[in-house]
Each structure stands twice: as structure tokens, then as C-alpha cells.
GROMACS .gro file of C-alpha atoms in nm:
model
  361
    1UNK     CA    1  -1.764   1.497  -0.385
    2UNK     CA    2  -1.681   1.781  -0.595
    3UNK     CA    3  -1.849   2.027  -0.368
    4UNK     CA    4  -1.704   1.894  -0.084
    5UNK     CA    5  -1.358   1.869  -0.197
    6UNK     CA    6  -1.386   2.271  -0.292
    7UNK     CA    7  -1.515   2.348   0.063
    8UNK     CA    8  -1.258   2.182   0.179
    9UNK     CA    9  -1.007   2.427  -0.022
   10UNK     CA   10  -1.224   2.716   0.080
   11UNK     CA   11  -1.147   2.656   0.437
   12UNK     CA   12  -0.745   2.586   0.361
   13UNK     CA   13  -0.739   2.940   0.175
   14UNK     CA   14  -0.766   2.742  -0.177
   15UNK     CA   15  -0.445   2.535  -0.135
   16UNK     CA   16  -0.431   2.250  -0.423
   17UNK     CA   17  -0.209   1.961  -0.311
   18UNK     CA   18  -0.194   1.595  -0.393
   19UNK     CA   19  -0.458   1.492  -0.136
   20UNK     CA   20  -0.708   1.722  -0.357
   21UNK     CA   21  -0.569   1.621  -0.667
   22UNK     CA   22  -0.625   1.250  -0.612
   23UNK     CA   23  -1.020   1.301  -0.601
   24UNK     CA   24  -1.072   1.482  -0.914
   25UNK     CA   25  -1.056   1.833  -0.876
   26UNK     CA   26  -0.742   1.810  -1.134
   27UNK     CA   27  -0.550   2.108  -1.268
   28UNK     CA   28  -0.752   2.365  -1.143
   29UNK     CA   29  -0.575   2.707  -1.105
   30UNK     CA   30  -0.228   2.782  -1.082
   31UNK     CA   31  -0.240   2.974  -0.784
   32UNK     CA   32  -0.369   2.658  -0.584
   33UNK     CA   33  -0.040   2.485  -0.590
   34UNK     CA   34   0.248   2.537  -0.370
   35UNK     CA   35   0.604   2.506  -0.315
   36UNK     CA   36   0.686   2.746  -0.616
   37UNK     CA   37   0.424   2.855  -0.795
   38UNK     CA   38   0.492   3.155  -0.671
   39UNK     CA   39   0.792   3.361  -0.645
   40UNK     CA   40   0.862   3.346  -0.227
   41UNK     CA   41   1.073   3.699  -0.256
   42UNK     CA   42   0.789   3.944  -0.301
   43UNK     CA   43   0.578   3.894  -0.001
   44UNK     CA   44   0.701   4.177   0.260
   45UNK     CA   45   0.836   3.974   0.551
   46UNK     CA   46   0.627   3.978   0.852
   47UNK     CA   47   0.883   4.206   1.062
   48UNK     CA   48   0.879   4.439   0.807
   49UNK     CA   49   0.485   4.431   0.740
   50UNK     CA   50   0.364   4.495   1.089
   51UNK     CA   51   0.461   4.866   1.261
   52UNK     CA   52   0.550   4.902   1.584
   53UNK     CA   53   0.359   4.752   1.864
   54UNK     CA   54   0.066   4.928   1.975
   55UNK     CA   55   0.031   5.115   2.290
   56UNK     CA   56  -0.142   4.942   2.582
   57UNK     CA   57  -0.537   4.939   2.513
   58UNK     CA   58  -0.763   5.122   2.813
   59UNK     CA   59  -0.870   4.921   3.068
   60UNK     CA   60  -1.210   4.730   2.984
   61UNK     CA   61  -1.522   4.918   3.111
   62UNK     CA   62  -1.717   4.759   3.400
   63UNK     CA   63  -2.033   4.525   3.307
   64UNK     CA   64  -2.321   4.791   3.203
   65UNK     CA   65  -2.627   4.790   3.406
   66UNK     CA   66  -2.809   4.650   3.080
   67UNK     CA   67  -2.587   4.351   3.118
   68UNK     CA   68  -2.653   4.295   3.484
   69UNK     CA   69  -3.020   4.375   3.471
   70UNK     CA   70  -3.173   4.292   3.127
   71UNK     CA   71  -3.397   3.971   3.130
   72UNK     CA   72  -3.388   3.697   2.870
   73UNK     CA   73  -3.631   3.446   3.038
   74UNK     CA   74  -3.884   3.406   3.312
   75UNK     CA   75  -3.987   3.126   3.472
   76UNK     CA   76  -4.267   3.092   3.751
   77UNK     CA   77  -4.419   3.411   3.560
   78UNK     CA   78  -4.201   3.640   3.758
   79UNK     CA   79  -3.859   3.479   3.841
   80UNK     CA   80  -3.605   3.665   3.584
   81UNK     CA   81  -3.295   3.498   3.446
   82UNK     CA   82  -3.076   3.778   3.333
   83UNK     CA   83  -2.832   3.836   3.043
   84UNK     CA   84  -2.521   3.822   3.299
   85UNK     CA   85  -2.673   3.457   3.423
   86UNK     CA   86  -2.681   3.338   3.079
   87UNK     CA   87  -2.342   3.499   2.996
   88UNK     CA   88  -2.169   3.315   3.285
   89UNK     CA   89  -2.398   2.992   3.243
   90UNK     CA   90  -2.228   3.027   2.846
   91UNK     CA   91  -1.863   3.066   3.008
   92UNK     CA   92  -1.868   2.798   3.219
   93UNK     CA   93  -1.932   2.562   2.973
   94UNK     CA   94  -1.805   2.700   2.653
   95UNK     CA   95  -1.528   2.993   2.766
   96UNK     CA   96  -1.225   2.825   2.707
   97UNK     CA   97  -1.343   2.667   2.383
   98UNK     CA   98  -1.457   3.005   2.248
   99UNK     CA   99  -1.191   3.210   2.404
  100UNK     CA  100  -0.895   3.164   2.160
  101UNK     CA  101  -1.087   3.229   1.868
  102UNK     CA  102  -1.256   3.541   2.046
  103UNK     CA  103  -0.886   3.712   2.110
  104UNK     CA  104  -0.759   3.610   1.779
  105UNK     CA  105  -1.039   3.819   1.634
  106UNK     CA  106  -1.009   4.117   1.867
  107UNK     CA  107  -0.646   4.155   1.748
  108UNK     CA  108  -0.697   4.179   1.430
  109UNK     CA  109  -0.976   4.425   1.474
  110UNK     CA  110  -0.754   4.642   1.697
  111UNK     CA  111  -0.494   4.619   1.462
  112UNK     CA  112  -0.688   4.709   1.182
  113UNK     CA  113  -0.912   5.001   1.399
  114UNK     CA  114  -0.563   5.175   1.446
  115UNK     CA  115  -0.505   5.123   1.065
  116UNK     CA  116  -0.853   5.277   0.990
  117UNK     CA  117  -0.935   4.935   0.788
  118UNK     CA  118  -1.275   4.855   0.844
  119UNK     CA  119  -1.505   4.601   0.637
  120UNK     CA  120  -1.893   4.706   0.553
  121UNK     CA  121  -2.193   4.478   0.575
  122UNK     CA  122  -2.214   4.480   0.171
  123UNK     CA  123  -1.869   4.377   0.159
  124UNK     CA  124  -1.954   4.045   0.407
  125UNK     CA  125  -2.274   3.998   0.181
  126UNK     CA  126  -2.040   4.013  -0.135
  127UNK     CA  127  -1.767   3.766   0.037
  128UNK     CA  128  -2.074   3.533   0.124
  129UNK     CA  129  -2.212   3.538  -0.243
  130UNK     CA  130  -1.858   3.467  -0.383
  131UNK     CA  131  -1.866   3.129  -0.128
  132UNK     CA  132  -2.207   3.003  -0.251
  133UNK     CA  133  -2.128   3.055  -0.588
  134UNK     CA  134  -1.835   2.887  -0.577
  135UNK     CA  135  -1.997   2.577  -0.427
  136UNK     CA  136  -2.299   2.598  -0.680
  137UNK     CA  137  -2.521   2.572  -0.344
  138UNK     CA  138  -2.790   2.848  -0.212
  139UNK     CA  139  -2.825   2.991   0.124
  140UNK     CA  140  -3.062   2.739   0.239
  141UNK     CA  141  -2.832   2.436   0.145
  142UNK     CA  142  -2.513   2.642   0.293
  143UNK     CA  143  -2.645   2.649   0.632
  144UNK     CA  144  -2.834   2.368   0.647
  145UNK     CA  145  -2.612   2.132   0.552
  146UNK     CA  146  -2.255   2.308   0.543
  147UNK     CA  147  -2.252   2.518   0.812
  148UNK     CA  148  -2.461   2.321   1.056
  149UNK     CA  149  -2.216   1.990   0.966
  150UNK     CA  150  -1.951   2.226   1.118
  151UNK     CA  151  -2.148   2.360   1.452
  152UNK     CA  152  -2.166   2.718   1.293
  153UNK     CA  153  -2.441   2.941   1.238
  154UNK     CA  154  -2.447   3.208   0.963
  155UNK     CA  155  -2.368   3.470   1.200
  156UNK     CA  156  -2.085   3.327   1.334
  157UNK     CA  157  -1.961   3.227   0.978
  158UNK     CA  158  -1.994   3.640   0.908
  159UNK     CA  159  -1.872   3.774   1.205
  160UNK     CA  160  -1.606   3.490   1.286
  161UNK     CA  161  -1.464   3.397   0.952
  162UNK     CA  162  -1.574   3.647   0.670
  163UNK     CA  163  -1.488   3.948   0.866
  164UNK     CA  164  -1.165   3.893   1.012
  165UNK     CA  165  -1.079   3.726   0.655
  166UNK     CA  166  -1.160   4.039   0.524
  167UNK     CA  167  -0.971   4.269   0.769
  168UNK     CA  168  -0.646   4.064   0.743
  169UNK     CA  169  -0.672   4.039   0.338
  170UNK     CA  170  -0.696   4.424   0.358
  171UNK     CA  171  -0.437   4.451   0.589
  172UNK     CA  172  -0.175   4.253   0.362
  173UNK     CA  173  -0.315   4.331  -0.016
  174UNK     CA  174  -0.088   4.658  -0.060
  175UNK     CA  175   0.236   4.442   0.085
  176UNK     CA  176   0.249   4.231  -0.277
  177UNK     CA  177   0.387   4.283  -0.596
  178UNK     CA  178   0.333   4.089  -0.868
  179UNK     CA  179   0.639   3.925  -1.080
  180UNK     CA  180   0.646   3.854  -1.471
  181UNK     CA  181   0.758   3.478  -1.364
  182UNK     CA  182   0.440   3.437  -1.167
  183UNK     CA  183   0.241   3.550  -1.467
  184UNK     CA  184   0.474   3.280  -1.701
  185UNK     CA  185   0.376   3.000  -1.464
  186UNK     CA  186   0.034   3.084  -1.437
  187UNK     CA  187  -0.009   3.064  -1.773
  188UNK     CA  188   0.156   2.753  -1.844
  189UNK     CA  189  -0.042   2.611  -1.545
  190UNK     CA  190  -0.390   2.708  -1.719
  191UNK     CA  191  -0.274   2.688  -2.066
  192UNK     CA  192   0.007   2.484  -2.113
  193UNK     CA  193   0.074   2.122  -2.190
  194UNK     CA  194  -0.119   1.868  -1.939
  195UNK     CA  195  -0.119   1.521  -1.847
  196UNK     CA  196  -0.351   1.244  -1.780
  197UNK     CA  197  -0.227   0.974  -1.549
  198UNK     CA  198  -0.334   0.690  -1.354
  199UNK     CA  199  -0.197   0.687  -0.976
  200UNK     CA  200  -0.155   0.448  -0.709
  201UNK     CA  201  -0.086   0.597  -0.371
  202UNK     CA  202   0.023   0.410  -0.065
  203UNK     CA  203   0.018   0.584   0.279
  204UNK     CA  204   0.361   0.664   0.416
  205UNK     CA  205   0.393   0.345   0.655
  206UNK     CA  206   0.334   0.148   0.418
  207UNK     CA  207   0.667   0.253   0.174
  208UNK     CA  208   0.768  -0.162   0.193
  209UNK     CA  209   0.454  -0.277   0.040
  210UNK     CA  210   0.492  -0.001  -0.245
  211UNK     CA  211   0.878  -0.100  -0.272
  212UNK     CA  212   0.719  -0.487  -0.312
  213UNK     CA  213   0.470  -0.403  -0.573
  214UNK     CA  214   0.644  -0.202  -0.806
  215UNK     CA  215   0.845  -0.439  -1.007
  216UNK     CA  216   0.534  -0.632  -1.103
  217UNK     CA  217   0.331  -0.351  -1.140
  218UNK     CA  218   0.568  -0.149  -1.400
  219UNK     CA  219   0.581  -0.489  -1.618
  220UNK     CA  220   0.231  -0.602  -1.630
  221UNK     CA  221  -0.068  -0.360  -1.711
  222UNK     CA  222  -0.339  -0.604  -1.560
  223UNK     CA  223  -0.135  -0.595  -1.231
  224UNK     CA  224  -0.120  -0.206  -1.251
  225UNK     CA  225  -0.503  -0.207  -1.286
  226UNK     CA  226  -0.561  -0.483  -0.986
  227UNK     CA  227  -0.357  -0.225  -0.783
  228UNK     CA  228  -0.513   0.060  -0.855
  229UNK     CA  229  -0.823  -0.049  -0.809
  230UNK     CA  230  -0.765  -0.188  -0.426
  231UNK     CA  231  -0.546   0.054  -0.349
  232UNK     CA  232  -0.582   0.200   0.024
  233UNK     CA  233  -0.710   0.502  -0.070
  234UNK     CA  234  -1.076   0.441  -0.117
  235UNK     CA  235  -1.147   0.763  -0.340
  236UNK     CA  236  -0.866   0.676  -0.611
  237UNK     CA  237  -0.969   0.312  -0.571
  238UNK     CA  238  -1.321   0.370  -0.683
  239UNK     CA  239  -1.202   0.559  -1.014
  240UNK     CA  240  -0.897   0.277  -1.069
  241UNK     CA  241  -0.661   0.541  -0.984
  242UNK     CA  242  -0.766   0.758  -1.293
  243UNK     CA  243  -0.739   1.093  -1.193
  244UNK     CA  244  -0.784   1.457  -1.419
  245UNK     CA  245  -0.587   1.595  -1.634
  246UNK     CA  246  -0.314   1.856  -1.476
  247UNK     CA  247  -0.033   2.102  -1.606
  248UNK     CA  248   0.264   2.237  -1.432
  249UNK     CA  249   0.269   2.449  -1.081
  250UNK     CA  250  -0.048   2.274  -1.013
  251UNK     CA  251   0.017   1.964  -0.763
  252UNK     CA  252   0.207   2.128  -0.489
  253UNK     CA  253   0.480   1.861  -0.578
  254UNK     CA  254   0.730   1.951  -0.817
  255UNK     CA  255   0.883   1.602  -0.788
  256UNK     CA  256   0.541   1.455  -0.942
  257UNK     CA  257   0.504   1.720  -1.241
  258UNK     CA  258   0.864   1.662  -1.346
  259UNK     CA  259   0.794   1.278  -1.340
  260UNK     CA  260   0.507   1.287  -1.469
  261UNK     CA  261   0.628   1.549  -1.778
  262UNK     CA  262   0.933   1.309  -1.849
  263UNK     CA  263   0.717   0.971  -1.920
  264UNK     CA  264   0.618   0.810  -2.228
  265UNK     CA  265   0.262   0.709  -2.263
  266UNK     CA  266   0.215   0.404  -2.131
  267UNK     CA  267   0.542   0.439  -1.904
  268UNK     CA  268   0.518   0.386  -1.551
  269UNK     CA  269   0.716   0.601  -1.311
  270UNK     CA  270   0.937   0.510  -1.041
  271UNK     CA  271   0.845   0.539  -0.678
  272UNK     CA  272   0.764   0.903  -0.563
  273UNK     CA  273   0.752   1.024  -0.242
  274UNK     CA  274   0.520   1.307  -0.151
  275UNK     CA  275   0.378   1.438   0.173
  276UNK     CA  276   0.078   1.251   0.098
  277UNK     CA  277   0.247   0.926   0.087
  278UNK     CA  278   0.393   0.710  -0.198
  279UNK     CA  279   0.273   0.755  -0.573
  280UNK     CA  280   0.361   0.543  -0.875
  281UNK     CA  281   0.177   0.695  -1.187
  282UNK     CA  282   0.131   0.547  -1.568
  283UNK     CA  283   0.122   0.840  -1.820
  284UNK     CA  284  -0.189   0.758  -2.042
  285UNK     CA  285  -0.202   1.092  -2.257
  286UNK     CA  286  -0.005   1.397  -2.325
  287UNK     CA  287  -0.256   1.702  -2.421
  288UNK     CA  288  -0.117   1.979  -2.663
  289UNK     CA  289  -0.142   2.341  -2.471
  290UNK     CA  290  -0.393   2.572  -2.579
  291UNK     CA  291  -0.187   2.783  -2.884
  292UNK     CA  292  -0.539   2.980  -2.914
  293UNK     CA  293  -0.488   3.176  -2.622
  294UNK     CA  294  -0.231   3.447  -2.635
  295UNK     CA  295  -0.073   3.554  -2.289
  296UNK     CA  296  -0.180   3.928  -2.342
  297UNK     CA  297  -0.557   3.826  -2.315
  298UNK     CA  298  -0.535   3.687  -1.994
  299UNK     CA  299  -0.246   3.865  -1.831
  300UNK     CA  300  -0.513   4.071  -1.594
  301UNK     CA  301  -0.678   3.760  -1.506
  302UNK     CA  302  -0.338   3.607  -1.398
  303UNK     CA  303  -0.221   3.886  -1.234
  304UNK     CA  304  -0.548   3.957  -0.982
  305UNK     CA  305  -0.526   3.559  -0.895
  306UNK     CA  306  -0.144   3.609  -0.802
  307UNK     CA  307  -0.249   3.881  -0.605
  308UNK     CA  308  -0.491   3.723  -0.441
  309UNK     CA  309  -0.270   3.408  -0.371
  310UNK     CA  310   0.035   3.630  -0.248
  311UNK     CA  311  -0.213   3.794   0.008
  312UNK     CA  312  -0.335   3.471   0.106
  313UNK     CA  313   0.024   3.316   0.168
  314UNK     CA  314   0.109   3.650   0.383
  315UNK     CA  315  -0.191   3.650   0.589
  316UNK     CA  316  -0.104   3.425   0.842
  317UNK     CA  317   0.265   3.513   0.840
  318UNK     CA  318   0.155   3.882   0.953
  319UNK     CA  319  -0.110   3.730   1.194
  320UNK     CA  320   0.189   3.561   1.371
  321UNK     CA  321   0.359   3.866   1.429
  322UNK     CA  322   0.032   4.042   1.500
  323UNK     CA  323  -0.039   3.791   1.799
  324UNK     CA  324   0.335   3.820   1.916
  325UNK     CA  325   0.296   4.197   1.965
  326UNK     CA  326  -0.067   4.125   2.138
  327UNK     CA  327   0.129   3.862   2.365
  328UNK     CA  328  -0.224   3.719   2.475
  329UNK     CA  329  -0.263   3.525   2.783
  330UNK     CA  330  -0.574   3.302   2.818
  331UNK     CA  331  -0.690   3.224   3.153
  332UNK     CA  332  -0.991   3.009   3.087
  333UNK     CA  333  -0.851   2.628   3.085
  334UNK     CA  334  -0.978   2.391   2.851
  335UNK     CA  335  -0.983   2.021   2.982
  336UNK     CA  336  -0.964   1.785   2.699
  337UNK     CA  337  -1.118   1.465   2.897
  338UNK     CA  338  -1.282   1.420   3.219
  339UNK     CA  339  -0.953   1.308   3.398
  340UNK     CA  340  -0.803   1.599   3.304
  341UNK     CA  341  -1.072   1.801   3.512
  342UNK     CA  342  -1.068   1.548   3.804
  343UNK     CA  343  -0.681   1.616   3.817
  344UNK     CA  344  -0.692   1.977   3.810
  345UNK     CA  345  -0.966   1.967   4.087
  346UNK     CA  346  -0.747   1.751   4.286
  347UNK     CA  347  -0.456   2.008   4.268
  348UNK     CA  348  -0.655   2.307   4.351
  349UNK     CA  349  -0.800   2.067   4.674
  350UNK     CA  350  -0.437   1.974   4.740
  351UNK     CA  351  -0.337   2.360   4.775
  352UNK     CA  352  -0.609   2.458   4.937
  353UNK     CA  353  -0.669   2.221   5.171
  354UNK     CA  354  -0.438   2.034   5.384
  355UNK     CA  355  -0.422   1.628   5.370
  356UNK     CA  356  -0.622   1.632   5.042
  357UNK     CA  357  -0.532   1.312   4.828
  358UNK     CA  358  -0.243   1.395   4.561
  359UNK     CA  359  -0.361   1.400   4.222
  360UNK     CA  360  -0.349   1.090   4.040
  361UNK     CA  361  -0.088   1.037   3.726
   0.00000   0.00000   0.00000
């Protein structure tokens, strides 16, 4: 469970929210939090970060003879199947699904090429090694259990995930700066006071149930424990609502942290609204700050993490601006169901063949 949680965090640019907190990640690193963990004004706005729209690229060259004539298979000994045939076969079946990721990748590569930004094979391998180390798995396990479950090959992971990520990271890296406030918040998150709580989480649609139960569970310790063990979240229910100790600026929920640090041991909180649902916590223990660590001793580490987090925060904003400039038009259509495909075929027939039946609604 712990490794799977870390994997989800990696795919989500390592953001920690209440949803990951409740399955045992705990305080983690301060830069994983949201909503105020970092000062927002220091990341360059995307409009300023991106230069003027690039000139129109040259027209695409015609297919090479190698593409149209190279053979990828034979049947009956001498009948060839060409690279072009394979390409058209895959486009017909997967083209619409894979087109947008390809377009996004080309937008990033095109802009970075104009800026002289490149990523070497060694950098890709280093990023992969860092991922394996963070997940505590070897390459074989990563490929067979993690990538395979997501329908990706190692080649796709390197070229479609790592390379664009590193290109965007380099593009955005020099546009962020570290504020002293960020360093102080990071130090507080890592080495400041922490709280250990027992949590009950109700889905958003069960607010009325939380209201009915709250008065009983805040007065009766056994009732609180029963509710914690039978709550809707299976992960929380398995551990009786116990979560790892956490500090300030780590959960992504300032209101939850404010309430948690205002409680006395044994005290039950009011109902707290979060993005994941409605929460009630009981404070079990306060953990004093680690006074053995001095700010100057860890300043460089905290600064590095602030830069990393702010860069990650800036990436989607800058890419949105790049995409707006590129103005992509996807001409391959993607059908969500067989009915969608049939309706489209009927529309084409209606426009091409007089008297064809009207598309079904």
C-alpha cells in the first residue's frame, strides 16, 4: 500500500492531499502540500514566462521511401507487409487515442528546440533510477507490475513521460525563486510540532450522516472507535482511523491543520469540510518539535525542495500557454462507445447518400 501511494503521488507531481494522508503517508515533505505551503507570487506568470508565438514550422516532408517500402513481415513466404501498412493499421485502431499525447509532446519539443533546451539519454536514465529508488523497486518489478498495469512499456515511459517532463522542468526552472517564508514553512513542516490524530471521513454526499453521528461520537470514546472502524473509507477503517503524525503545511488542508493544532489530547473536533469529504478528528498526542536540528543546517535541502515544488507548480501553467500558442487541431475522431461510432457513420451516410436514415439520438 505504501509503495502504491507513493506511485500515485509521483504521477500527480508528488502532491500530498488529505486523500493520501489518510492512507498512512504521514507528514512526508512540506513541499507536497497545497493551498499556501509555498508563496504563490514568486512563480513567473505563464504569460510572462512564454516568449512570443513561434513562427510557423515548415511543412512536413512527404513519406520517405523507407516508410512506404520497408517490410516488417512476410506471409506465404514472399507477400510483404510494409511499415506503411502497419502504421495505417495502428492509426485506424489507436490513432485518435494516441494523437493528443503525441501533439502535446511535439509542442514541448518544438518550443524547447527553439530555446536550445535538450535532454540527454543519461538524464533520462538518471530520472528513471531516481523513480526506482523512491518506489524501492527494481527495474523488472517496475516494468512488470507498475508499467504493465498502466498499459505502458519502458520505452513509452522514457519517451512519453520522462523526456517531456525533463524538458518542461528545464524550461520552467529558471523562472522561480525562493522566498524566506518558503524556507521557514518547510522547516516547520519537517522539524516543527506534529500531531497524531484518529480520523473519521464521510463522503461529501453523507454530510447529513456526519451531522447525526457527531454529537454521539464526541461524547462517547467507544462510539468514536466504532465509527472509526466502520467508516466508509476502507483504508481508514482497517486501521481504526489512525493516521501517521503530521505537521503544519503538509496536508493540503489549512483548515484541518488549524483545527488539529488547536485541540487538546482526547478532544474531538467539529465537522471539518475538505475536498475529500467531511472529517472529524480526535487528538491523541502532541509531538514536540525537533530542536536538535538548526535551520542553517538544512537550509540548502529546503531551498532545493522549494525550487522543485515551484517548478512543478509552474509546468502546467506554462504548458497551457504553449498549447494555446500552438492552437492544435486534432482531425482524428475518438469515439467513446459503439453508439457514438454508429451515429457518426449514419451522419456521413446522410450527407453523402440521399435518403439515408437519420442518425439516432
